[in-house]
Each structure stands twice: as C-alpha cells, then as structure tokens.
Coordinates of C-alpha atoms and ligand atoms in Angstrom, one line a residue:
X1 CA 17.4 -9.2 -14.9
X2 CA 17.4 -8.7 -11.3
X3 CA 16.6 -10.9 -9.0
X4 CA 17.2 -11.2 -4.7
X5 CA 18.8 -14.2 -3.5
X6 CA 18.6 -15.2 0.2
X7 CA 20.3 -17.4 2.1
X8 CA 17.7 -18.6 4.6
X9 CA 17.4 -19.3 8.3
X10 CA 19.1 -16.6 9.9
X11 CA 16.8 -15.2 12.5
X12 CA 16.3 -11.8 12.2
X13 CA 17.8 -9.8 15.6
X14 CA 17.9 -5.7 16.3
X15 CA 16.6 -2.7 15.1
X16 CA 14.5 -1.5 11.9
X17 CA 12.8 2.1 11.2
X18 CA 9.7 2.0 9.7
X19 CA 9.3 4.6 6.3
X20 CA 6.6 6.4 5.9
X21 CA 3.1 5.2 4.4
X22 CA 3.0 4.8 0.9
X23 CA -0.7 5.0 0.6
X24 CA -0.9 7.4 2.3
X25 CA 1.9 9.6 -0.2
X26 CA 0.0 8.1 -3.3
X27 CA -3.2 10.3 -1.9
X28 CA -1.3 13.3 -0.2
X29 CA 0.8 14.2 -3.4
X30 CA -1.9 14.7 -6.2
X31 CA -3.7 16.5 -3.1
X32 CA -1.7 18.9 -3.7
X33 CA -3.0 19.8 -7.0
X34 CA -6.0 20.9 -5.0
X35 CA -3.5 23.7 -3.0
X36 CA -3.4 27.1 -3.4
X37 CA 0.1 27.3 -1.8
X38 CA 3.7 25.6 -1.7
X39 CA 3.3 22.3 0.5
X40 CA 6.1 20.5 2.1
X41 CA 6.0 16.9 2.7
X42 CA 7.8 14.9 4.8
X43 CA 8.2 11.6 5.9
X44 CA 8.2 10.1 2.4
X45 CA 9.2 7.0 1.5
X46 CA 12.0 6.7 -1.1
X47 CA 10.1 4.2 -3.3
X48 CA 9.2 3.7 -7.3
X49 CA 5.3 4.2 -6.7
X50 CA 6.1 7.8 -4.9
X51 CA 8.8 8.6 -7.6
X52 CA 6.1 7.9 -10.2
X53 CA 3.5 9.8 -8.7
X54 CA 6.1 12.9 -8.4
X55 CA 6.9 12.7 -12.2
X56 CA 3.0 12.8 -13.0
X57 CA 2.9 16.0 -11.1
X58 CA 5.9 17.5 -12.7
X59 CA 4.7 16.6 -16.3
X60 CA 2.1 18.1 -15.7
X61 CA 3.2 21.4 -14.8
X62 CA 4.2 21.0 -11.3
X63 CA 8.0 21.7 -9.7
X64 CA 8.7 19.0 -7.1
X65 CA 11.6 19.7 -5.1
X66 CA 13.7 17.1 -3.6
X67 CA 15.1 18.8 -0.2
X68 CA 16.7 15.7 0.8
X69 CA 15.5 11.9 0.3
X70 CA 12.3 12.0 2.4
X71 CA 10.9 15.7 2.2
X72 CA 9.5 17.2 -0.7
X73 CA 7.9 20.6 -1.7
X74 CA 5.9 20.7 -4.2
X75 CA 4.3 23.7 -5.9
X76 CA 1.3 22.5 -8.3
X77 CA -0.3 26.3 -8.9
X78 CA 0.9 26.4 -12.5
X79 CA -0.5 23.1 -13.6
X80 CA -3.2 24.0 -16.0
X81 CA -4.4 21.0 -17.8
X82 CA -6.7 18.9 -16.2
X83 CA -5.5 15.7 -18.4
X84 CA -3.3 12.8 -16.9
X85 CA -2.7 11.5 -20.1
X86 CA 0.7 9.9 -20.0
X87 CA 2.4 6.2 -20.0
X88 CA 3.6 6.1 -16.4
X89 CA -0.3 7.0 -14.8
X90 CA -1.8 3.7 -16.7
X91 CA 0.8 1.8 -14.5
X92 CA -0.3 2.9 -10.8
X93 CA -3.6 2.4 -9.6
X94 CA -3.5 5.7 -7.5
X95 CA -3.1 7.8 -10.6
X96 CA -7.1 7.0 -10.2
X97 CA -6.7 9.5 -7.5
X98 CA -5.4 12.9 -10.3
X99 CA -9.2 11.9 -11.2
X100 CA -10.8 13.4 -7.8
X101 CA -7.4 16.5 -7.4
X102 CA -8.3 17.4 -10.8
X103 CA -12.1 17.1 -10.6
X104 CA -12.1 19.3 -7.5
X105 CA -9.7 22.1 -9.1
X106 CA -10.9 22.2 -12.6
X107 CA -14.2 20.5 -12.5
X108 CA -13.0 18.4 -15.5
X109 CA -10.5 15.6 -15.2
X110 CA -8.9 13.3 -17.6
X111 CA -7.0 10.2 -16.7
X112 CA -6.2 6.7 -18.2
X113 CA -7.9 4.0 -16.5
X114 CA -5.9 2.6 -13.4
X115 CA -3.7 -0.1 -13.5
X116 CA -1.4 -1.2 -10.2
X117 CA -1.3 -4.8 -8.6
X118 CA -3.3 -7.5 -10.6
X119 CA -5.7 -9.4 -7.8
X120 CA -9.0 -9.1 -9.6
X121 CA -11.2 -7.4 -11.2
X122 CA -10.8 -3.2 -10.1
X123 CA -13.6 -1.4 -11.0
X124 CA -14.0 2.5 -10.1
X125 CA -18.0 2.6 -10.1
X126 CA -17.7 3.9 -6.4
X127 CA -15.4 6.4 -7.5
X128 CA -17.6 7.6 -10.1
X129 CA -20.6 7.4 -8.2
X130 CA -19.3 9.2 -5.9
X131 CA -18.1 12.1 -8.7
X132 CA -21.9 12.0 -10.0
X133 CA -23.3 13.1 -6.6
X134 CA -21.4 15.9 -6.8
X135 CA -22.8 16.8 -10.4
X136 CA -20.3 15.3 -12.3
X137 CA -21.1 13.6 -15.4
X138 CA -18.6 10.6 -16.8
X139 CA -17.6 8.8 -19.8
X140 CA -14.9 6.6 -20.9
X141 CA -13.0 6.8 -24.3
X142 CA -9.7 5.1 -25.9
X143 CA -8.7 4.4 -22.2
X144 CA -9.4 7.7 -20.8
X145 CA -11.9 8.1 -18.1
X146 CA -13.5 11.8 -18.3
X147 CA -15.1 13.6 -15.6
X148 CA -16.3 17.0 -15.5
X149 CA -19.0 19.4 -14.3
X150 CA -20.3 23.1 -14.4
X151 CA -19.7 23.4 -10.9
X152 CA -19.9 20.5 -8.1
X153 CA -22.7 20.5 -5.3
X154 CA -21.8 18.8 -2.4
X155 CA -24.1 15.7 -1.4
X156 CA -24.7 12.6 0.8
X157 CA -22.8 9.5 -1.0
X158 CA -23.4 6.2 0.6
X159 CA -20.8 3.6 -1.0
X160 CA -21.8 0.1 -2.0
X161 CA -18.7 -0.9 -1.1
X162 CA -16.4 -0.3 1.4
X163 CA -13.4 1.3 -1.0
X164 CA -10.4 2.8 0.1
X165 CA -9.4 4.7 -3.3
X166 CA -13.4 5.8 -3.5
X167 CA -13.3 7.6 -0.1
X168 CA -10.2 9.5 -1.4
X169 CA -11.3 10.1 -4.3
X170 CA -14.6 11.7 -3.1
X171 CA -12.9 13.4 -0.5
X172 CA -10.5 15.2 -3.0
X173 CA -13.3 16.1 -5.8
X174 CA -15.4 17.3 -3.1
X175 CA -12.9 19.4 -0.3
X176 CA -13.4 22.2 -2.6
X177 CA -17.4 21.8 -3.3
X178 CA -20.2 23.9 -2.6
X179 CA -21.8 22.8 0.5
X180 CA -21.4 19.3 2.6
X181 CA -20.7 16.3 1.2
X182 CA -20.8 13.2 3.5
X183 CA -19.3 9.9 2.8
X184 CA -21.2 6.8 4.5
X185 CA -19.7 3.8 4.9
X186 CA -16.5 5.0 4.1
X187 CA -13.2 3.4 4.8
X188 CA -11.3 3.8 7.8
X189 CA -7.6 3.4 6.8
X190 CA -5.5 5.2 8.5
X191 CA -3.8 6.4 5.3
X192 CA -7.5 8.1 4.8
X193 CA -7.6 9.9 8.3
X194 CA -3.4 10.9 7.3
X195 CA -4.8 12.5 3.9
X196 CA -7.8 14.3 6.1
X197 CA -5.3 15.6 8.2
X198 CA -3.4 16.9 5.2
X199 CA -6.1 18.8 3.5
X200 CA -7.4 20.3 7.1
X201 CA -3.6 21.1 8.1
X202 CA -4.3 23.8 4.4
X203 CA -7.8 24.9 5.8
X204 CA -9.9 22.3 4.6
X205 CA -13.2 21.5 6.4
X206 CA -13.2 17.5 6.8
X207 CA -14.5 15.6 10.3
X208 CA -15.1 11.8 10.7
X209 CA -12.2 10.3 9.2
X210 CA -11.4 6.8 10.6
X211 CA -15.4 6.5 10.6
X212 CA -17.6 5.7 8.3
X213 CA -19.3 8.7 8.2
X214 CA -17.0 11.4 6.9
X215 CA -18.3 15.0 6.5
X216 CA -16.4 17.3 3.6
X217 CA -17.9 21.1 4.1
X218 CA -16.0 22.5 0.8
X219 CA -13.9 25.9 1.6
X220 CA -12.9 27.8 -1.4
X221 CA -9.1 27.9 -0.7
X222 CA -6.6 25.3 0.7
X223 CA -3.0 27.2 2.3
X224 CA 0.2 25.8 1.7
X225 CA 1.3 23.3 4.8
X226 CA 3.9 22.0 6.1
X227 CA 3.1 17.9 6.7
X228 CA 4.9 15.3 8.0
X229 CA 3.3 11.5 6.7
X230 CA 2.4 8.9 8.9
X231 CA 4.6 5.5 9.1
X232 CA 4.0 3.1 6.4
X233 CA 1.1 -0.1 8.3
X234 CA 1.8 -2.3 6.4
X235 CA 5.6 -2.6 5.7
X236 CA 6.0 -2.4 9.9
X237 CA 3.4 -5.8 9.8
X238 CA 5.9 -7.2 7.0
X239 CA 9.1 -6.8 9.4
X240 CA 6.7 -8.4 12.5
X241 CA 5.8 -11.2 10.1
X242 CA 9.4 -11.6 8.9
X243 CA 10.9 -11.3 12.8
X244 CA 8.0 -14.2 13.7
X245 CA 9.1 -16.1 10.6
X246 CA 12.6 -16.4 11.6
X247 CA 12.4 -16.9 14.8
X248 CA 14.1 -13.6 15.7
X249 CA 13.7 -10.8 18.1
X250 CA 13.4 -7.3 16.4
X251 CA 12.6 -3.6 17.3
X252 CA 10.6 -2.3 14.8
X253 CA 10.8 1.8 15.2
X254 CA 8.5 4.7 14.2
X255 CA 5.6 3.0 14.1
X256 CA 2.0 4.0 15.5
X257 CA 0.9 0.7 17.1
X258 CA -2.6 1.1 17.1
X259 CA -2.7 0.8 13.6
X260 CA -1.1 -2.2 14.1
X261 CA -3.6 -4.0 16.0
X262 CA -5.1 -6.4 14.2
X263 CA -2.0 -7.8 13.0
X264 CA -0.5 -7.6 16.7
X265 CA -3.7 -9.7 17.9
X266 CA -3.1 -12.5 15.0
X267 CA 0.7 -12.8 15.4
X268 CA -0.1 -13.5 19.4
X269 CA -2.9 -15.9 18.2
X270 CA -0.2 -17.7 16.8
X271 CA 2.0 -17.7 20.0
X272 CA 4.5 -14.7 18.9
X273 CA 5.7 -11.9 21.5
X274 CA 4.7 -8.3 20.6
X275 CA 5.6 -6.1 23.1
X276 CA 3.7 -2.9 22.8
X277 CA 5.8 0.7 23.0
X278 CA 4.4 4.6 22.0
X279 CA 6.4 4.4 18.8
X280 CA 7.9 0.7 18.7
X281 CA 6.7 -2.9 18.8
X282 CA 9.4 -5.6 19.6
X283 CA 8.3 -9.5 17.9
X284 CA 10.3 -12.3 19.3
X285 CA 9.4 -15.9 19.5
X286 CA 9.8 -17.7 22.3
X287 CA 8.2 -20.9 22.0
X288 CA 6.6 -23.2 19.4
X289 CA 3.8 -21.2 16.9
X290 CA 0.3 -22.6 15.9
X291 CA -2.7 -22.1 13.6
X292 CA -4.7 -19.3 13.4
X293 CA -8.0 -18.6 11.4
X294 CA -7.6 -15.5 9.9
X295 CA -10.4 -13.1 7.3
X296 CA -9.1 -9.8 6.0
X297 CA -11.5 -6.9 6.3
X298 CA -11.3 -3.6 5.8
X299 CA -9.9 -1.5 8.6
X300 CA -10.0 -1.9 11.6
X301 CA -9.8 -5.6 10.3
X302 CA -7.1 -7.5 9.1
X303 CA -5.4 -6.1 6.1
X304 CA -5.2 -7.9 2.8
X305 CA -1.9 -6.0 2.3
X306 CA -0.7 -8.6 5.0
X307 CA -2.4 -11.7 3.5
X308 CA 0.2 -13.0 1.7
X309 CA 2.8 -12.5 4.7
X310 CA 0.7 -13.8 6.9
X311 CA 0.1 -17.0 5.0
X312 CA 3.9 -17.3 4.5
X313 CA 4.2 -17.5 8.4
X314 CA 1.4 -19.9 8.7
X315 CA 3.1 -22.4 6.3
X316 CA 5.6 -23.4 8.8
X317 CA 3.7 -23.2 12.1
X318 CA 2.2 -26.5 13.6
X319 CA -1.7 -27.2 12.5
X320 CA -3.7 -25.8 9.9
X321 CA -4.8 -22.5 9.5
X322 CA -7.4 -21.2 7.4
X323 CA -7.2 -17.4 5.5
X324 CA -10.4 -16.1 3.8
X325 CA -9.4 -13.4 1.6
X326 CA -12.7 -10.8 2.0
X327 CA -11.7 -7.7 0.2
X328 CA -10.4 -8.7 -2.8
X329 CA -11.9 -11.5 -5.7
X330 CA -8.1 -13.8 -6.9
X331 CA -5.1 -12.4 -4.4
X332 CA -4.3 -16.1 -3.8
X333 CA -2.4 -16.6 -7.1
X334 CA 1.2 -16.2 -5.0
X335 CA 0.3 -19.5 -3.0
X336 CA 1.4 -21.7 -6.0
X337 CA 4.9 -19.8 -5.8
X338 CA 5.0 -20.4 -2.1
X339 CA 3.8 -24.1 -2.9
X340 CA 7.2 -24.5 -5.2
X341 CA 9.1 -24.1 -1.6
X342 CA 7.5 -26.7 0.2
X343 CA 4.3 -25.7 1.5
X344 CA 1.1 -27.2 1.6
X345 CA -1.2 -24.4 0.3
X346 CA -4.5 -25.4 -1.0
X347 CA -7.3 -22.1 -2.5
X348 CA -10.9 -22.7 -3.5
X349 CA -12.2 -19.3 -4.5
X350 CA -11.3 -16.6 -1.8
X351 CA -10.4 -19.7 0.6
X352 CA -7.1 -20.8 1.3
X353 CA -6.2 -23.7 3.7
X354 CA -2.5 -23.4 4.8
X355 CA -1.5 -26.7 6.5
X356 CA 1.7 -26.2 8.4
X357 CA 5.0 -27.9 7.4
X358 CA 8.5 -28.3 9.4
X359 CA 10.3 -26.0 6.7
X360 CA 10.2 -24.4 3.1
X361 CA 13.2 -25.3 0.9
X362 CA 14.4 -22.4 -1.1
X363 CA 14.2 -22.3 -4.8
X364 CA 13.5 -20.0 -7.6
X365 CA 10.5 -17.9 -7.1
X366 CA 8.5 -14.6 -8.4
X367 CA 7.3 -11.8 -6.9
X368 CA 3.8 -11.5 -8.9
X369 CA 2.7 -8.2 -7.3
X370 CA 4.1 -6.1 -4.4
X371 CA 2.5 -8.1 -1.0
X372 CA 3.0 -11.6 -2.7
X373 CA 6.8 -10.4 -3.2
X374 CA 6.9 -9.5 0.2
X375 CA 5.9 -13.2 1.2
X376 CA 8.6 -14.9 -1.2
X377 CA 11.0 -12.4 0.8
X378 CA 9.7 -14.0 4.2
X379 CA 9.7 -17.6 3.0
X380 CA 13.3 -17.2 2.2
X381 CA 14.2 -15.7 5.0
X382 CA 12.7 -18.5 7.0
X383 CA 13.8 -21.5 4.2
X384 CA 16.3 -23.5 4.8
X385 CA 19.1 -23.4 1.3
X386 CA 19.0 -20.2 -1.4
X387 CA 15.7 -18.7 -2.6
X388 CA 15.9 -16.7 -5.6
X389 CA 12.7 -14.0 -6.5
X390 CA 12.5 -12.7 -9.8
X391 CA 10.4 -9.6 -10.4
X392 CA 11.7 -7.9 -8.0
X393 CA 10.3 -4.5 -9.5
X394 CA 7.0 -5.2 -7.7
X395 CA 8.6 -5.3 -4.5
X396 CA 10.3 -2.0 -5.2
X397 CA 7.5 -0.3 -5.9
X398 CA 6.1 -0.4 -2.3
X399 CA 9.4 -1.1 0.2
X400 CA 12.2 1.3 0.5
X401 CA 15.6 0.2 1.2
X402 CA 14.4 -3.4 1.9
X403 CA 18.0 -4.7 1.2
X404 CA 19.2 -2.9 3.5
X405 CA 17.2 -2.9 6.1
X406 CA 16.8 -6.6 6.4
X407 CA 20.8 -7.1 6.1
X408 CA 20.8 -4.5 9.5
X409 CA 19.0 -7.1 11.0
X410 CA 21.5 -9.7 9.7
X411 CA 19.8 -11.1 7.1
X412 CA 22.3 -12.7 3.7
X413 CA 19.4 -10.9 1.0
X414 CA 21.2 -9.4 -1.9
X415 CA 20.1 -7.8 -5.1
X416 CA 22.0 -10.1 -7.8
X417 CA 21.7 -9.2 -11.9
X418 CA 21.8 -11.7 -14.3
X419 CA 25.6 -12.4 -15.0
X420 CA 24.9 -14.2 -11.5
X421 CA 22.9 -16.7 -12.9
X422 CA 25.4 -19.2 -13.3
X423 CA 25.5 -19.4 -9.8
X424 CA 22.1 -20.8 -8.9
X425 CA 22.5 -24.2 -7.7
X426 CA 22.3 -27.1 -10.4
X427 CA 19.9 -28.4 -7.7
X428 CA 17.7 -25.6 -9.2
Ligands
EPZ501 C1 -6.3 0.3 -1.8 O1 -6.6 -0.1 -3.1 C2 -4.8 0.0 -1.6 N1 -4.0 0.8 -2.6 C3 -4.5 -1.5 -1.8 O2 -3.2 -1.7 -1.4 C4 -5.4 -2.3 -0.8 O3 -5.3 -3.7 -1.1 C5 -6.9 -1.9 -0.9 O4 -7.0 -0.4 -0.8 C6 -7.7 -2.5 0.1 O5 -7.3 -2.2 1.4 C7 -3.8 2.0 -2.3 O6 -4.1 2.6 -1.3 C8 -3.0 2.8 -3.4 P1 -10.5 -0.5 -2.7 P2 -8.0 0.3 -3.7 O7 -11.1 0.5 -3.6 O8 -8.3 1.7 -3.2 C9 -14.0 -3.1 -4.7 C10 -1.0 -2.4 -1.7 O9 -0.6 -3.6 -1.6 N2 -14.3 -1.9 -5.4 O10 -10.6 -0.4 -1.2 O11 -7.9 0.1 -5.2 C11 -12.7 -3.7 -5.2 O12 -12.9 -4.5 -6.3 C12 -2.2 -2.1 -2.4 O13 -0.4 -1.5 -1.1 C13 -15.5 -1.8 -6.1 O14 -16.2 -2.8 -6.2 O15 -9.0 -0.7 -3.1 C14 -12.2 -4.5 -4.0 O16 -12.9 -5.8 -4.0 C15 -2.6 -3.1 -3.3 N3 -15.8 -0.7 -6.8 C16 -12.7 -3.7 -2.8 O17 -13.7 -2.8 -3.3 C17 -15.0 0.4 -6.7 O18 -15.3 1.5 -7.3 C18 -11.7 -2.8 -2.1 O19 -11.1 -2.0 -3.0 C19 -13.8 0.4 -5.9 C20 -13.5 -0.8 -5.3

C-alpha cells in the first residue's frame, strides 16, 4: 500500500506553478468526440482522472497522441459506437459527460451510470432533462443509462438546480442541434466558460458562458483547434490554503486570479496576505489568523472543492468558525479524520462548527475522496510530529506532481509503500 508521510511544521517558502484545470480536461476531451477535425490540447494536467478519460477515448476508437506530458492531440473521427460501456467509465463521474459528446454526434448514447467522489447522493435528472428538451428520450438498464433521439431540436432548458456537469452536458448534446438551445440558470464555473471557449475556438456558436443564461445556436460542423486549457482553481486555492497553513510565504504561478476570488477574500478574512499579480498570487502570513464564517456556493461563490482545505486551516486559527456546506448533501465525512489529529470539529447535517485549536498532532489518516485528501495533506503540513494518509489514489486522481511540488517549496512529504510500515511511530 502506499501511503504519504509528512513531517510537519515546516512553513512552506518559494515558488509553485499551477497545472492546468482538471475539470475543465474532464469536459474538453470527450468534446472532442463532437470534432470533425484533429484537436490539440494543451495545458493538461498529468493526472489519473485525465489519463482515464484518454483511455475511454482510445477504447473507443479514438488515437490520442501524447506529444509531450501536457499536450495532447486527439483524433476521435473514427469512433463509431456510441456506447461507453467499459470498467474504467463507472469510476469517474465525468464519464457522465461521453453521455452529452455522444448524444450530440450520434443522437444515441450509452454510458454506465457515473461514479467519482462519494459526498452524497449524485443524481443526473438535470442532465437528462436537459437531453429531453432536446428530444431525447431516456432509460436506464443493467447500469447503463441510454439516450437517443431521431434528431435533436434545440430548446429553452431552465435547470432546477444549479449543476456544473448538467450545463456541460447540455451544452455538448446540443452545440450540434438544430436551432438555439439556451441554458438558464446555468453554472458559471470557469471550467464551463474554458469548455465554451473550446467548442467556439472549432466554430461552434455558444455566448453567455460565465452567466446563467448561456445560448447554444447548433452549427453542423466543429474544425479541428488548437487549445491551450486554463489553470487548474482549485489546486492554486489548495497551495494558498497550504502556504496560510504553515505559516509560509509562497508564489503561486500561472494562475488567473480572478477565479480566485472568493477564496482570496476568505483567506484575508482570516488575516492572511494575498498579494494580487496578472498571473500569480503570493500568501504569506504575517500575523496571528482568526475565524471566519464561510458557505460554499456555486461560482462566483465559494467552492466546495476548497471546503475541506479551508476547514483544515480554520482548525488551528484562534476562534470558532462556522462552514455551511451548500452544494453538496454529506462532504463533511473527512472532519472525523481531521478530528483524529486534534481538532475540534463538530457537523450537524450540512453544518460544521470548527473551533480553533493551538496545533494538530500528526497521526495516521485517510484520504476519503480527492478534496478531503487534500486537507489531511494540509493538516500535516501544518501538524506538529509524522502524519501518515492512506488512500492516497484519491489524491492522485485530481493533483499532479503534488510530491513534488510541495518538496520545491521545502516541505518533508514523501510517497512511502508498505515495507515502510515498520517505521510509523509505536506512538501510532
Ligand atoms: C462538479 O461535479 C465537479 N466535478 C465537482 O468537483 C464539484 O464539487 C461540483 O461540480 C460542484 O462544483 C467535475 O467538474 C468533474 P453538480 P458535478 O452537478 O458536475 C445536484 C472535485 O473535487 N444535482 O454541479 O457532479 C448535486 O446533487 C469534484 O474536483 C442534482 O440535483 O456537480 C449537487 O448537490 C468533486 N441533479 C449539486 O447539484 C443533477 O442532475 C451540484 O452538482 C445534477 C446535480
């Protein structure tokens, strides 16, 4: 088994660059299904959700070439089956997204439900409303959800709920339509306006995207393109939060930092430096931290992809903060791992009250989806003694090079296997 161990308290100090977004990848690849041309991709990040989402593509018909670790080119014109039927799709929740590339090229789609971090239930009925106002009939069967349609009609969609995979999705089945389609209240992410910017870079007709009105007039042919992805939100708020945590002073690089806003305004809340550049943000501390109330929203809100960060930071500032998780219905479950070191966590439904502490000890800890890993990573950082996270795989998925990049910013992280057990403390 593998496992990280970190020796905490070392704060963080220099330079980091930021990957590019991987939700944003996990929409733009399977867009490519939709192309009627060869479409290179830069900016991707080197990470196991991207990898898996390549290997969908090229099982199903697809040649995906590597031209070096971050740029790929990928030419889906001989897929010709319009089922996602494999292993490897159950396991991502984007694979949701072959659902709305396939719908839109073949009018029928076939793909095994959606499966990805577990924080609740994950229903699709936007998705597939969406799909219906566009003509397309549904049904599921042995764990496949079908789509298809004659031909699809485009069509005003309003969204119950504000859904980042049902925007995509909608957009994708219906950038090849007949007619307009608009989206209202669609998410504003700006891995949604990246994926706009995609399909319109191959002739696609898309406007509104960062509103919540977002108007599809389908074309009947997409070019090949030439795109370079956007950097990766969230994992540039995971190196702020981790910077804060320790106390440290870090440069974090290729970043855009107006989509780091919200995160920017909380971290100053709590009394952290962010000094704002065109492509960087430098977090230092430079006096004691506090409290902060904080509810995650959809964009331009505060993320929910930074909760769990967030709440690792607030366990060690003075006072008591308060997080109300709005977006999704259990993403609390981490706090008893984060408990285990020392703080003072305590959830009632989608309410968590953090009360600060002086310090988290390390200890033996999981990583029970990708953004809770992330947390255990800044807890140990910031405890004092060795923190060991199993489950590292989650963390994997979503961070490249993580390792690495923290040690360039002097952190003593290492990827350990299981011969190294015998090391953990007896303490432990
Ligand atoms: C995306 O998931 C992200 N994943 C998630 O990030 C992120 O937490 C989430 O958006 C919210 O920002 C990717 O982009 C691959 P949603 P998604 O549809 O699209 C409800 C990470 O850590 N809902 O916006 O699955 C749903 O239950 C990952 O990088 C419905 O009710 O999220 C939830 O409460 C984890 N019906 C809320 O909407 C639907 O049909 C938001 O979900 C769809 C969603």
């Amino acid at each position: 088994m593998e496992k990280f161990r970190i020796n905490g308290q070392i704060p963080l100090k220099g330079e980091v660059k930021i990957s590019g977004a991987k939700n944003a990848a996990v929409a733009i690849i399977p867009a490519v299904i939709l192309s009627d041309g060869i479409c290179r991709i830069d900016n991707i990040p080197n990470i196991n959700d991207v990898t898996l989402m390549a290997h969908i593509l090229e099982q199903m018909g697809a040649t995906v070439k590597m031209i070096n670790k971050s740029t790929f080119e990928i030419d889906a014109r001989n897929i010709s089956s319009h089922i996602a039927n494999y292993d490897s799709v159950r396991h991502m929740r984007a694979s949701s997204y072959l659902l709305g590339a396939l719908l839109g090229r073949f009018h029928k789609a076939s793909v095994s439900l959606p499966g990805g971090c577990d924080f609740g239930v994950r229903p699709i009925d936007q998705h597939l409303k969406g799909f219906s106002a566009l003509g397309a009939t549904h049904s599921v069967e042995g764990g496949l959800v079908n789509v298809s349609t004659e031909k699809l009609v485009g069509d005003t969609v309003y969204m119950d709920v504000v859904s980042v995979g049902a925007t995509i999705n909608i957009i994708l089945a219906s950038v090849k339509a007949e007619g307009t389609t608009i989206i209202e209240n669609a998410a504003k992410e700006p891995h949604i306006v990246d994926l706009a910017n995609f399909l319109n870079s191959m002739g696609a007709e898309i406007s509104g995207a960062g509103t919540d009105s977002i108007k599809i007039k389908g074309v009947n042919y997409l070019n090949g393109t030439n795109y370079s992805i956007i950097p990766d939100q969230i994992e540039a708020g995971t190196y702020m939060v981790a910077a804060a945590a320790t106390g440290g002073n870090v440069l974090i690089k290729n970043v855009i930092p107006k989509h780091l806003e919200s995160i920017t305004a909380k971290l100053q809340e709590i009394g952290v430096t962010v000094d704002e550049y065109d492509e960087s943000v430098r977090v230092s501390v430079n006096g004691p931290l506090s409290k902060c109330n904080i509810k995650t929203m959809p964009h331009p809100g505060f993320p929910t992809d930074m909760q769990p960060q967030i709440a690792a930071l607030l366990s060690i500032v003075n006072g008591t903060s308060i997080i109300n998780e709005s977006v999704w219905d259990n993403r609390f479950r981490y706090t008893d791992e984060l408990n285990r070191m020392g703080s003072k966590i305590s959830v009632d439904g989608k309410i968590a009250v953090i009360e600060g502490v002086k310090e988290l000890v390390g200890t033996s800890v999981k990583a029970l989806d990708l953004r809770a890993g992330a947390a255990m990573i800044i807890a140990g950082l910031a405890a004092s003694g060795t923190t060991f996270i199993e489950e590292i795989q989650h963390i994997e998925r979503g961070y490249e090079n993580i390792v690495d990049k923290l040690v360039s910013l002097g952190a003593d992280i290492k990827k350990i296997y299981s011969p190294e057990k015998d090391n953990i403390p007896k303490a432990l």
